[in-house]
Amino acid sequence: MSEMGSKNKGRTMIEVGADGVAVITIVNPPVNSLSLDVLQSLKESYDEALQRDDVKAIVVTGAKGKFSGGFDISAFGGIQEGKVQQPKSGYISVEVLTDTIEAARKPSVAAIDGLALGGGLEVAMVCHARISTPTAQLGLPELQLGLIPGFGGTQRLPRLVGLAKSLEMMLTSKAVKGEEALQLGLVDAVVSSQELINTARRWALDILARRKPWVASLYKTDKIESLGEARQILNFARAQTRRRAPNLKHPLVCIDIIEEGIVNGPKPALMKEVEAFGRLLKSDTSKKLYPHLLCSAWNIKGSRYY
C-alpha cells in the first residue's frame, strides 16, 4: 500500500490486489472532504495506477464508511479572502476529473458508502460505474452556498438521471439514498457495506472484459430529452426559481450552464461551469451564505462539507 500526500493533510492511499484492481481510498477525516491536498493526491494515485503494469482496473472509495462529503468548505473562506490560491481554471474539473479519471484507459468504479455530496458525488460520476450501499446519500447541495456544482456536476448529473430530476436535486439541494439512486440510474448496483469493495472490484474487471458497459457519463445522451423538450423543462425551472427566490441569481446561472451543455455540448460547458463557479465564489451572495453554512455544518452535523 502506498500513500499520496502528507500524513498530516488530506490524502489518498492506493493498494493493488492480486486481482489487478487498485483501490484508491480518500482519507481526510471526518467526512473525507476534498481539500486541494486530497485532489492533488487523487491525481497522483491515478497516475500511478495508470502507469503500473500490474493494475488492470481501479476502485475509488472513502475511508471509514464515508465516500466524500465534498469540497472542504473551510477552503472557500480562504479563497474568498484571497488567503488561499484558487486552482487554475479547469484544473480539477477538466485535467483531474475529465482528462485523467474519466478518459483513463483503465476502467474505474466508485464504491460509495455514507456521504457522496457535492464534489464527492462529482468524483463518483466521472468513474465508469457506481456501486452504493442502501444508506449512502448522494447529492449536489452547492446552491445552499450561493454556488453551483464546479467539478462537472451540471453536465454529468442530467446525463445520468435525466434533466427534470437533476434540476430538482440541484435546485433543492436534496440528496437521494442508494435505492432511489439505483432507480434513477445514478448508481449501477446497491449492496451491503460488507460487499461493497469486492462487488466494485468485480464490476471494474467486468467492465475491462466488456461484460459490463464502459460508460463515460459526460457523453451519455439516452437520458437527455430533445432540444425543444429540454428547453421547455429548463424554462419551467427558471419560472419556478424566479417565483420562489426572486433575488437569487445563482440558481439561474446553474440552469443556464446546464442548457449550455445540451445546446453546445458538455466539454465546452465544463469550462463555462468552472468560470461561473469562480465568479460566484467571489459574489456577495456566496460570502453571506458561506459563514452561515460553515456554522451550520459544524454545529448541526459535526462536520464540514459540500
PDB file of C-alpha atoms in Angstrom:
ATOM      1  CA  MET A   1       0.000   0.000   0.000  1.00  0.00           C
ATOM      2  CA  SER A   2       1.309   3.465  -0.817  1.00  0.00           C
ATOM      3  CA  GLU A   3       0.106   6.861   0.354  1.00  0.00           C
ATOM      4  CA  MET A   4      -0.059  10.010  -1.715  1.00  0.00           C
ATOM      5  CA  GLY A   5       0.208  13.233   0.276  1.00  0.00           C
ATOM      6  CA  SER A   6       1.350  14.156   3.771  1.00  0.00           C
ATOM      7  CA  LYS A   7       0.005  12.182   6.728  1.00  0.00           C
ATOM      8  CA  ASN A   8      -0.916  15.484   8.363  1.00  0.00           C
ATOM      9  CA  LYS A   9      -3.041  16.559   5.422  1.00  0.00           C
ATOM     10  CA  GLY A  10      -5.853  15.012   3.457  1.00  0.00           C
ATOM     11  CA  ARG A  11      -4.518  12.304   1.187  1.00  0.00           C
ATOM     12  CA  THR A  12      -5.322   9.162  -0.758  1.00  0.00           C
ATOM     13  CA  MET A  13      -3.975   5.648  -0.351  1.00  0.00           C
ATOM     14  CA  ILE A  14      -3.539   3.108  -3.137  1.00  0.00           C
ATOM     15  CA  GLU A  15      -3.475  -0.648  -2.647  1.00  0.00           C
ATOM     16  CA  VAL A  16      -3.186  -3.126  -5.510  1.00  0.00           C
ATOM     17  CA  GLY A  17      -4.699  -6.579  -5.042  1.00  0.00           C
ATOM     18  CA  ALA A  18      -3.735  -9.901  -6.592  1.00  0.00           C
ATOM     19  CA  ASP A  19      -6.743  -9.467  -8.924  1.00  0.00           C
ATOM     20  CA  GLY A  20      -5.054  -6.439 -10.515  1.00  0.00           C
ATOM     21  CA  VAL A  21      -7.517  -3.920  -9.092  1.00  0.00           C
ATOM     22  CA  ALA A  22      -6.070  -0.793  -7.475  1.00  0.00           C
ATOM     23  CA  VAL A  23      -8.241   0.503  -4.631  1.00  0.00           C
ATOM     24  CA  ILE A  24      -7.730   4.250  -4.149  1.00  0.00           C
ATOM     25  CA  THR A  25      -9.070   5.438  -0.779  1.00  0.00           C
ATOM     26  CA  ILE A  26      -9.780   9.070   0.113  1.00  0.00           C
ATOM     27  CA  VAL A  27      -8.553   9.793   3.664  1.00  0.00           C
ATOM     28  CA  ASN A  28      -9.459  13.153   5.207  1.00  0.00           C
ATOM     29  CA  PRO A  29     -11.450  12.802   8.471  1.00  0.00           C
ATOM     30  CA  PRO A  30     -14.167  13.272   9.488  1.00  0.00           C
ATOM     31  CA  VAL A  31     -16.026  13.099   6.143  1.00  0.00           C
ATOM     32  CA  ASN A  32     -13.158  12.678   3.638  1.00  0.00           C
ATOM     33  CA  SER A  33     -13.674  16.181   2.308  1.00  0.00           C
ATOM     34  CA  LEU A  34     -11.907  17.134  -0.907  1.00  0.00           C
ATOM     35  CA  SER A  35      -9.246  19.582   0.159  1.00  0.00           C
ATOM     36  CA  LEU A  36      -6.833  20.735  -2.526  1.00  0.00           C
ATOM     37  CA  ASP A  37      -4.307  18.294  -0.986  1.00  0.00           C
ATOM     38  CA  VAL A  38      -6.732  15.399  -1.472  1.00  0.00           C
ATOM     39  CA  LEU A  39      -7.490  16.329  -5.075  1.00  0.00           C
ATOM     40  CA  GLN A  40      -3.788  16.572  -5.932  1.00  0.00           C
ATOM     41  CA  SER A  41      -3.175  13.255  -4.172  1.00  0.00           C
ATOM     42  CA  LEU A  42      -6.074  11.666  -6.078  1.00  0.00           C
ATOM     43  CA  LYS A  43      -4.469  12.639  -9.375  1.00  0.00           C
ATOM     44  CA  GLU A  44      -1.101  11.257  -8.232  1.00  0.00           C
ATOM     45  CA  SER A  45      -2.717   7.954  -7.195  1.00  0.00           C
ATOM     46  CA  TYR A  46      -4.485   7.721 -10.556  1.00  0.00           C
ATOM     47  CA  ASP A  47      -1.291   8.488 -12.442  1.00  0.00           C
ATOM     48  CA  GLU A  48       0.456   5.700 -10.511  1.00  0.00           C
ATOM     49  CA  ALA A  49      -2.368   3.221 -11.180  1.00  0.00           C
ATOM     50  CA  LEU A  50      -2.381   4.051 -14.890  1.00  0.00           C
ATOM     51  CA  GLN A  51       1.380   3.639 -15.187  1.00  0.00           C
ATOM     52  CA  ARG A  52       1.636   0.336 -13.297  1.00  0.00           C
ATOM     53  CA  ASP A  53       1.590  -2.844 -15.394  1.00  0.00           C
ATOM     54  CA  ASP A  54       0.085  -4.853 -12.506  1.00  0.00           C
ATOM     55  CA  VAL A  55      -3.034  -2.619 -12.386  1.00  0.00           C
ATOM     56  CA  LYS A  56      -5.896  -3.601 -14.690  1.00  0.00           C
ATOM     57  CA  ALA A  57      -8.747  -1.557 -13.182  1.00  0.00           C
ATOM     58  CA  ILE A  58      -9.434   0.927 -10.377  1.00  0.00           C
ATOM     59  CA  VAL A  59     -11.890   1.306  -7.484  1.00  0.00           C
ATOM     60  CA  VAL A  60     -12.303   4.681  -5.743  1.00  0.00           C
ATOM     61  CA  THR A  61     -13.704   4.763  -2.218  1.00  0.00           C
ATOM     62  CA  GLY A  62     -13.538   6.690   1.057  1.00  0.00           C
ATOM     63  CA  ALA A  63     -12.101   5.650   4.399  1.00  0.00           C
ATOM     64  CA  LYS A  64     -14.229   4.505   7.334  1.00  0.00           C
ATOM     65  CA  GLY A  65     -17.581   4.192   5.570  1.00  0.00           C
ATOM     66  CA  LYS A  66     -17.756   7.668   4.032  1.00  0.00           C
ATOM     67  CA  PHE A  67     -17.066   8.219   0.343  1.00  0.00           C
ATOM     68  CA  SER A  68     -16.651  12.006   0.462  1.00  0.00           C
ATOM     69  CA  GLY A  69     -18.680  14.873   1.875  1.00  0.00           C
ATOM     70  CA  GLY A  70     -17.451  17.105  -0.948  1.00  0.00           C
ATOM     71  CA  PHE A  71     -15.103  20.036  -1.350  1.00  0.00           C
ATOM     72  CA  ASP A  72     -13.944  21.224   2.069  1.00  0.00           C
ATOM     73  CA  ILE A  73     -15.975  24.382   2.633  1.00  0.00           C
ATOM     74  CA  SER A  74     -13.392  25.693   5.086  1.00  0.00           C
ATOM     75  CA  ALA A  75     -11.265  26.379   1.983  1.00  0.00           C
ATOM     76  CA  PHE A  76     -13.947  28.640   0.492  1.00  0.00           C
ATOM     77  CA  GLY A  77     -13.374  31.374   3.052  1.00  0.00           C
ATOM     78  CA  GLY A  78      -9.649  31.443   2.346  1.00  0.00           C
ATOM     79  CA  ILE A  79     -10.245  31.648  -1.409  1.00  0.00           C
ATOM     80  CA  GLN A  80     -12.860  34.386  -0.959  1.00  0.00           C
ATOM     81  CA  GLU A  81     -10.467  36.415   1.203  1.00  0.00           C
ATOM     82  CA  GLY A  82      -7.524  35.810  -1.113  1.00  0.00           C
ATOM     83  CA  LYS A  83      -5.575  33.852   1.522  1.00  0.00           C
ATOM     84  CA  VAL A  84      -5.763  30.570  -0.394  1.00  0.00           C
ATOM     85  CA  GLN A  85      -4.828  30.440  -4.054  1.00  0.00           C
ATOM     86  CA  GLN A  86      -7.678  29.215  -6.225  1.00  0.00           C
ATOM     87  CA  PRO A  87      -6.668  26.309  -8.506  1.00  0.00           C
ATOM     88  CA  LYS A  88      -6.034  27.323 -12.091  1.00  0.00           C
ATOM     89  CA  SER A  89      -9.167  27.409 -14.184  1.00  0.00           C
ATOM     90  CA  GLY A  90     -10.308  23.937 -15.190  1.00  0.00           C
ATOM     91  CA  TYR A  91      -7.520  22.082 -13.374  1.00  0.00           C
ATOM     92  CA  ILE A  92      -9.777  19.972 -11.127  1.00  0.00           C
ATOM     93  CA  SER A  93     -12.834  19.684 -13.359  1.00  0.00           C
ATOM     94  CA  VAL A  94     -11.057  19.085 -16.658  1.00  0.00           C
ATOM     95  CA  GLU A  95      -7.450  17.971 -16.047  1.00  0.00           C
ATOM     96  CA  VAL A  96      -8.021  15.782 -12.990  1.00  0.00           C
ATOM     97  CA  LEU A  97     -11.583  14.502 -13.271  1.00  0.00           C
ATOM     98  CA  THR A  98     -12.309  14.525 -17.006  1.00  0.00           C
ATOM     99  CA  ASP A  99      -8.945  14.033 -18.711  1.00  0.00           C
ATOM    100  CA  THR A 100      -7.288  11.820 -16.077  1.00  0.00           C
ATOM    101  CA  ILE A 101     -10.072   9.744 -14.458  1.00  0.00           C
ATOM    102  CA  GLU A 102     -12.936   9.656 -16.955  1.00  0.00           C
ATOM    103  CA  ALA A 103     -10.681   9.381 -20.014  1.00  0.00           C
ATOM    104  CA  ALA A 104      -8.413   6.744 -18.415  1.00  0.00           C
ATOM    105  CA  ARG A 105      -7.600   3.638 -20.448  1.00  0.00           C
ATOM    106  CA  LYS A 106      -8.295   1.564 -17.312  1.00  0.00           C
ATOM    107  CA  PRO A 107     -11.888   1.442 -16.025  1.00  0.00           C
ATOM    108  CA  SER A 108     -12.799   2.801 -12.609  1.00  0.00           C
ATOM    109  CA  VAL A 109     -15.728   2.123 -10.291  1.00  0.00           C
ATOM    110  CA  ALA A 110     -16.812   4.281  -7.343  1.00  0.00           C
ATOM    111  CA  ALA A 111     -17.625   2.294  -4.186  1.00  0.00           C
ATOM    112  CA  ILE A 112     -19.972   4.620  -2.273  1.00  0.00           C
ATOM    113  CA  ASP A 113     -20.910   4.367   1.387  1.00  0.00           C
ATOM    114  CA  GLY A 114     -22.037   7.158   3.692  1.00  0.00           C
ATOM    115  CA  LEU A 115     -21.807  10.582   2.068  1.00  0.00           C
ATOM    116  CA  ALA A 116     -21.237  11.349  -1.604  1.00  0.00           C
ATOM    117  CA  LEU A 117     -22.133  15.017  -1.663  1.00  0.00           C
ATOM    118  CA  GLY A 118     -21.053  17.918  -3.845  1.00  0.00           C
ATOM    119  CA  GLY A 119     -17.556  17.292  -5.155  1.00  0.00           C
ATOM    120  CA  GLY A 120     -17.733  13.791  -3.675  1.00  0.00           C
ATOM    121  CA  LEU A 121     -20.596  12.874  -5.986  1.00  0.00           C
ATOM    122  CA  GLU A 122     -18.845  14.636  -8.863  1.00  0.00           C
ATOM    123  CA  VAL A 123     -15.786  12.400  -8.350  1.00  0.00           C
ATOM    124  CA  ALA A 124     -18.080   9.347  -8.305  1.00  0.00           C
ATOM    125  CA  MET A 125     -19.814  10.456 -11.519  1.00  0.00           C
ATOM    126  CA  VAL A 126     -16.558  10.553 -13.500  1.00  0.00           C
ATOM    127  CA  CYS A 127     -15.982   6.873 -12.709  1.00  0.00           C
ATOM    128  CA  HIS A 128     -17.289   4.421 -15.290  1.00  0.00           C
ATOM    129  CA  ALA A 129     -19.765   2.848 -12.831  1.00  0.00           C
ATOM    130  CA  ARG A 130     -21.002   3.412  -9.278  1.00  0.00           C
ATOM    131  CA  ILE A 131     -21.859   0.858  -6.598  1.00  0.00           C
ATOM    132  CA  SER A 132     -23.518   2.108  -3.415  1.00  0.00           C
ATOM    133  CA  THR A 133     -24.917   0.935  -0.107  1.00  0.00           C
ATOM    134  CA  PRO A 134     -28.645   1.413   0.647  1.00  0.00           C
ATOM    135  CA  THR A 135     -27.929   4.133   3.220  1.00  0.00           C
ATOM    136  CA  ALA A 136     -25.494   6.156   1.091  1.00  0.00           C
ATOM    137  CA  GLN A 137     -26.526   9.772   0.484  1.00  0.00           C
ATOM    138  CA  LEU A 138     -25.836  11.228  -2.960  1.00  0.00           C
ATOM    139  CA  GLY A 139     -26.470  14.846  -3.846  1.00  0.00           C
ATOM    140  CA  LEU A 140     -25.228  18.221  -5.091  1.00  0.00           C
ATOM    141  CA  PRO A 141     -26.029  20.804  -2.374  1.00  0.00           C
ATOM    142  CA  GLU A 142     -23.767  23.620  -3.649  1.00  0.00           C
ATOM    143  CA  LEU A 143     -26.632  26.051  -4.254  1.00  0.00           C
ATOM    144  CA  GLN A 144     -27.009  26.358  -0.474  1.00  0.00           C
ATOM    145  CA  LEU A 145     -23.615  28.076  -0.548  1.00  0.00           C
ATOM    146  CA  GLY A 146     -24.577  30.538  -3.254  1.00  0.00           C
ATOM    147  CA  LEU A 147     -22.612  28.421  -5.738  1.00  0.00           C
ATOM    148  CA  ILE A 148     -23.206  25.882  -8.491  1.00  0.00           C
ATOM    149  CA  PRO A 149     -21.537  22.473  -8.819  1.00  0.00           C
ATOM    150  CA  GLY A 150     -17.998  23.210 -10.005  1.00  0.00           C
ATOM    151  CA  PHE A 151     -16.481  19.806 -10.806  1.00  0.00           C
ATOM    152  CA  GLY A 152     -18.747  18.808 -13.706  1.00  0.00           C
ATOM    153  CA  GLY A 153     -21.983  18.164 -11.817  1.00  0.00           C
ATOM    154  CA  THR A 154     -24.110  20.425 -14.022  1.00  0.00           C
ATOM    155  CA  GLN A 155     -23.187  18.240 -17.001  1.00  0.00           C
ATOM    156  CA  ARG A 156     -22.964  14.704 -15.646  1.00  0.00           C
ATOM    157  CA  LEU A 157     -25.980  14.556 -13.329  1.00  0.00           C
ATOM    158  CA  PRO A 158     -28.502  15.359 -16.122  1.00  0.00           C
ATOM    159  CA  ARG A 159     -26.909  12.684 -18.322  1.00  0.00           C
ATOM    160  CA  LEU A 160     -27.210  10.070 -15.593  1.00  0.00           C
ATOM    161  CA  VAL A 161     -30.667  10.800 -14.106  1.00  0.00           C
ATOM    162  CA  GLY A 162     -32.414  12.978 -16.693  1.00  0.00           C
ATOM    163  CA  LEU A 163     -32.986  16.698 -16.846  1.00  0.00           C
ATOM    164  CA  ALA A 164     -36.045  17.085 -14.606  1.00  0.00           C
ATOM    165  CA  LYS A 165     -34.649  15.035 -11.705  1.00  0.00           C
ATOM    166  CA  SER A 166     -31.203  16.614 -11.911  1.00  0.00           C
ATOM    167  CA  LEU A 167     -32.736  20.103 -11.790  1.00  0.00           C
ATOM    168  CA  GLU A 168     -34.772  19.094  -8.757  1.00  0.00           C
ATOM    169  CA  MET A 169     -31.717  17.676  -6.987  1.00  0.00           C
ATOM    170  CA  MET A 170     -29.554  20.723  -7.672  1.00  0.00           C
ATOM    171  CA  LEU A 171     -32.135  23.468  -7.115  1.00  0.00           C
ATOM    172  CA  THR A 172     -33.444  21.971  -3.850  1.00  0.00           C
ATOM    173  CA  SER A 173     -30.041  20.623  -2.667  1.00  0.00           C
ATOM    174  CA  LYS A 174     -31.764  17.353  -1.660  1.00  0.00           C
ATOM    175  CA  ALA A 175     -29.780  14.130  -1.601  1.00  0.00           C
ATOM    176  CA  VAL A 176     -31.098  10.709  -2.601  1.00  0.00           C
ATOM    177  CA  LYS A 177     -30.308   7.382  -0.934  1.00  0.00           C
ATOM    178  CA  GLY A 178     -28.979   4.236  -2.539  1.00  0.00           C
ATOM    179  CA  GLU A 179     -32.183   2.547  -3.705  1.00  0.00           C
ATOM    180  CA  GLU A 180     -33.586   5.733  -5.269  1.00  0.00           C
ATOM    181  CA  ALA A 181     -30.202   6.426  -6.846  1.00  0.00           C
ATOM    182  CA  LEU A 182     -30.370   2.951  -8.423  1.00  0.00           C
ATOM    183  CA  GLN A 183     -33.862   3.576  -9.809  1.00  0.00           C
ATOM    184  CA  LEU A 184     -32.693   6.908 -11.234  1.00  0.00           C
ATOM    185  CA  GLY A 185     -29.598   5.437 -12.879  1.00  0.00           C
ATOM    186  CA  LEU A 186     -27.200   7.401 -10.687  1.00  0.00           C
ATOM    187  CA  VAL A 187     -25.718   4.152  -9.368  1.00  0.00           C
ATOM    188  CA  ASP A 188     -25.491   0.773 -11.079  1.00  0.00           C
ATOM    189  CA  ALA A 189     -25.995  -1.557  -8.108  1.00  0.00           C
ATOM    190  CA  VAL A 190     -26.817  -1.424  -4.390  1.00  0.00           C
ATOM    191  CA  VAL A 191     -25.112  -3.844  -1.997  1.00  0.00           C
ATOM    192  CA  SER A 192     -24.335  -4.076   1.713  1.00  0.00           C
ATOM    193  CA  SER A 193     -21.319  -2.227   3.097  1.00  0.00           C
ATOM    194  CA  GLN A 194     -19.641  -5.607   3.684  1.00  0.00           C
ATOM    195  CA  GLU A 195     -19.960  -6.499  -0.010  1.00  0.00           C
ATOM    196  CA  LEU A 196     -19.212  -3.023  -1.370  1.00  0.00           C
ATOM    197  CA  ILE A 197     -15.495  -3.156  -2.171  1.00  0.00           C
ATOM    198  CA  ASN A 198     -15.486  -6.722  -3.510  1.00  0.00           C
ATOM    199  CA  THR A 199     -18.522  -6.008  -5.700  1.00  0.00           C
ATOM    200  CA  ALA A 200     -16.841  -2.864  -7.047  1.00  0.00           C
ATOM    201  CA  ARG A 201     -13.635  -4.808  -7.768  1.00  0.00           C
ATOM    202  CA  ARG A 202     -15.522  -7.457  -9.734  1.00  0.00           C
ATOM    203  CA  TRP A 203     -17.550  -4.792 -11.560  1.00  0.00           C
ATOM    204  CA  ALA A 204     -14.367  -2.980 -12.614  1.00  0.00           C
ATOM    205  CA  LEU A 205     -12.912  -6.212 -14.020  1.00  0.00           C
ATOM    206  CA  ASP A 206     -16.216  -6.934 -15.777  1.00  0.00           C
ATOM    207  CA  ILE A 207     -16.020  -3.510 -17.448  1.00  0.00           C
ATOM    208  CA  LEU A 208     -12.482  -4.310 -18.574  1.00  0.00           C
ATOM    209  CA  ALA A 209     -13.688  -7.620 -20.040  1.00  0.00           C
ATOM    210  CA  ARG A 210     -16.688  -5.820 -21.649  1.00  0.00           C
ATOM    211  CA  ARG A 211     -19.147  -7.884 -19.610  1.00  0.00           C
ATOM    212  CA  LYS A 212     -20.428  -4.587 -18.166  1.00  0.00           C
ATOM    213  CA  PRO A 213     -20.726  -1.299 -20.065  1.00  0.00           C
ATOM    214  CA  TRP A 214     -17.811   1.144 -20.042  1.00  0.00           C
ATOM    215  CA  VAL A 215     -19.651   4.462 -19.706  1.00  0.00           C
ATOM    216  CA  ALA A 216     -18.229   7.983 -19.763  1.00  0.00           C
ATOM    217  CA  SER A 217     -21.154   9.807 -18.176  1.00  0.00           C
ATOM    218  CA  LEU A 218     -20.183  13.166 -19.716  1.00  0.00           C
ATOM    219  CA  TYR A 219     -21.151  11.797 -23.126  1.00  0.00           C
ATOM    220  CA  LYS A 220     -24.275   9.817 -22.254  1.00  0.00           C
ATOM    221  CA  THR A 221     -27.279  11.019 -24.263  1.00  0.00           C
ATOM    222  CA  ASP A 222     -30.056   8.486 -23.652  1.00  0.00           C
ATOM    223  CA  LYS A 223     -31.494  10.390 -20.646  1.00  0.00           C
ATOM    224  CA  ILE A 224     -31.446  13.822 -22.318  1.00  0.00           C
ATOM    225  CA  GLU A 225     -34.636  15.000 -23.976  1.00  0.00           C
ATOM    226  CA  SER A 226     -34.847  16.544 -27.434  1.00  0.00           C
ATOM    227  CA  LEU A 227     -33.688  20.168 -27.569  1.00  0.00           C
ATOM    228  CA  GLY A 228     -37.231  21.538 -27.745  1.00  0.00           C
ATOM    229  CA  GLU A 229     -38.453  19.449 -24.807  1.00  0.00           C
ATOM    230  CA  ALA A 230     -35.299  20.202 -22.824  1.00  0.00           C
ATOM    231  CA  ARG A 231     -35.824  23.942 -23.272  1.00  0.00           C
ATOM    232  CA  GLN A 232     -39.395  23.631 -22.030  1.00  0.00           C
ATOM    233  CA  ILE A 233     -38.186  21.872 -18.860  1.00  0.00           C
ATOM    234  CA  LEU A 234     -35.423  24.456 -18.341  1.00  0.00           C
ATOM    235  CA  ASN A 235     -37.768  27.398 -18.859  1.00  0.00           C
ATOM    236  CA  PHE A 236     -40.265  25.921 -16.401  1.00  0.00           C
ATOM    237  CA  ALA A 237     -37.432  25.592 -13.858  1.00  0.00           C
ATOM    238  CA  ARG A 238     -36.446  29.219 -14.473  1.00  0.00           C
ATOM    239  CA  ALA A 239     -40.001  30.416 -13.916  1.00  0.00           C
ATOM    240  CA  GLN A 240     -40.296  28.444 -10.673  1.00  0.00           C
ATOM    241  CA  THR A 241     -36.923  29.718  -9.477  1.00  0.00           C
ATOM    242  CA  ARG A 242     -37.815  33.365 -10.169  1.00  0.00           C
ATOM    243  CA  ARG A 243     -41.058  32.932  -8.263  1.00  0.00           C
ATOM    244  CA  ARG A 244     -39.535  31.177  -5.250  1.00  0.00           C
ATOM    245  CA  ALA A 245     -36.248  33.081  -4.996  1.00  0.00           C
ATOM    246  CA  PRO A 246     -36.584  36.307  -6.978  1.00  0.00           C
ATOM    247  CA  ASN A 247     -33.436  37.872  -5.504  1.00  0.00           C
ATOM    248  CA  LEU A 248     -31.070  34.954  -6.098  1.00  0.00           C
ATOM    249  CA  LYS A 249     -29.091  34.820  -9.334  1.00  0.00           C
ATOM    250  CA  HIS A 250     -27.002  31.669  -8.876  1.00  0.00           C
ATOM    251  CA  PRO A 251     -29.870  29.167  -9.430  1.00  0.00           C
ATOM    252  CA  LEU A 252     -30.479  30.802 -12.822  1.00  0.00           C
ATOM    253  CA  VAL A 253     -26.754  30.584 -13.589  1.00  0.00           C
ATOM    254  CA  CYS A 254     -26.940  26.851 -12.813  1.00  0.00           C
ATOM    255  CA  ILE A 255     -29.851  26.396 -15.228  1.00  0.00           C
ATOM    256  CA  ASP A 256     -28.006  28.381 -17.916  1.00  0.00           C
ATOM    257  CA  ILE A 257     -24.899  26.179 -17.619  1.00  0.00           C
ATOM    258  CA  ILE A 258     -26.991  23.006 -17.866  1.00  0.00           C
ATOM    259  CA  GLU A 259     -28.602  24.410 -21.028  1.00  0.00           C
ATOM    260  CA  GLU A 260     -25.179  25.326 -22.415  1.00  0.00           C
ATOM    261  CA  GLY A 261     -24.176  21.668 -22.254  1.00  0.00           C
ATOM    262  CA  ILE A 262     -27.312  20.497 -24.023  1.00  0.00           C
ATOM    263  CA  VAL A 263     -27.057  23.112 -26.782  1.00  0.00           C
ATOM    264  CA  ASN A 264     -23.292  23.288 -27.379  1.00  0.00           C
ATOM    265  CA  GLY A 265     -22.001  20.036 -25.888  1.00  0.00           C
ATOM    266  CA  PRO A 266     -20.725  19.045 -22.471  1.00  0.00           C
ATOM    267  CA  LYS A 267     -16.981  19.689 -22.852  1.00  0.00           C
ATOM    268  CA  PRO A 268     -17.281  23.430 -23.631  1.00  0.00           C
ATOM    269  CA  ALA A 269     -19.920  23.679 -20.889  1.00  0.00           C
ATOM    270  CA  LEU A 270     -17.427  22.312 -18.329  1.00  0.00           C
ATOM    271  CA  MET A 271     -15.289  25.433 -18.800  1.00  0.00           C
ATOM    272  CA  LYS A 272     -18.373  27.655 -18.563  1.00  0.00           C
ATOM    273  CA  GLU A 273     -19.203  25.866 -15.300  1.00  0.00           C
ATOM    274  CA  VAL A 274     -15.678  26.438 -13.955  1.00  0.00           C
ATOM    275  CA  GLU A 275     -15.802  30.147 -14.862  1.00  0.00           C
ATOM    276  CA  ALA A 276     -19.237  30.601 -13.296  1.00  0.00           C
ATOM    277  CA  PHE A 277     -18.183  28.757 -10.128  1.00  0.00           C
ATOM    278  CA  GLY A 278     -15.156  31.024  -9.707  1.00  0.00           C
ATOM    279  CA  ARG A 279     -17.252  34.118 -10.283  1.00  0.00           C
ATOM    280  CA  LEU A 280     -19.971  33.033  -7.840  1.00  0.00           C
ATOM    281  CA  LEU A 281     -17.407  32.114  -5.193  1.00  0.00           C
ATOM    282  CA  LYS A 282     -16.457  35.798  -5.015  1.00  0.00           C
ATOM    283  CA  SER A 283     -20.057  37.026  -5.111  1.00  0.00           C
ATOM    284  CA  ASP A 284     -21.757  38.792  -2.216  1.00  0.00           C
ATOM    285  CA  THR A 285     -24.373  36.023  -2.031  1.00  0.00           C
ATOM    286  CA  SER A 286     -21.774  33.314  -1.504  1.00  0.00           C
ATOM    287  CA  LYS A 287     -19.838  35.422   1.001  1.00  0.00           C
ATOM    288  CA  LYS A 288     -23.045  35.901   3.003  1.00  0.00           C
ATOM    289  CA  LEU A 289     -24.141  32.262   2.832  1.00  0.00           C
ATOM    290  CA  TYR A 290     -20.698  30.784   3.490  1.00  0.00           C
ATOM    291  CA  PRO A 291     -20.369  31.737   7.219  1.00  0.00           C
ATOM    292  CA  HIS A 292     -23.941  30.578   7.863  1.00  0.00           C
ATOM    293  CA  LEU A 293     -23.289  27.214   6.184  1.00  0.00           C
ATOM    294  CA  LEU A 294     -19.934  26.759   7.901  1.00  0.00           C
ATOM    295  CA  CYS A 295     -21.557  27.384  11.294  1.00  0.00           C
ATOM    296  CA  SER A 296     -24.464  25.096  10.410  1.00  0.00           C
ATOM    297  CA  ALA A 297     -22.155  22.320   9.176  1.00  0.00           C
ATOM    298  CA  TRP A 298     -20.131  22.316  12.385  1.00  0.00           C
ATOM    299  CA  ASN A 299     -22.952  22.817  14.877  1.00  0.00           C
ATOM    300  CA  ILE A 300     -25.638  20.625  13.364  1.00  0.00           C
ATOM    301  CA  LYS A 301     -23.763  17.881  11.562  1.00  0.00           C
ATOM    302  CA  GLY A 302     -20.440  17.988  13.404  1.00  0.00           C
ATOM    303  CA  SER A 303     -18.564  18.103  10.138  1.00  0.00           C
ATOM    304  CA  ARG A 304     -17.837  20.425   7.263  1.00  0.00           C
ATOM    305  CA  TYR A 305     -18.687  19.544   3.722  1.00  0.00           C
ATOM    306  CA  TYR A 306     -20.369  20.416   0.415  1.00  0.00           C
TER     307      TYR A 306
END
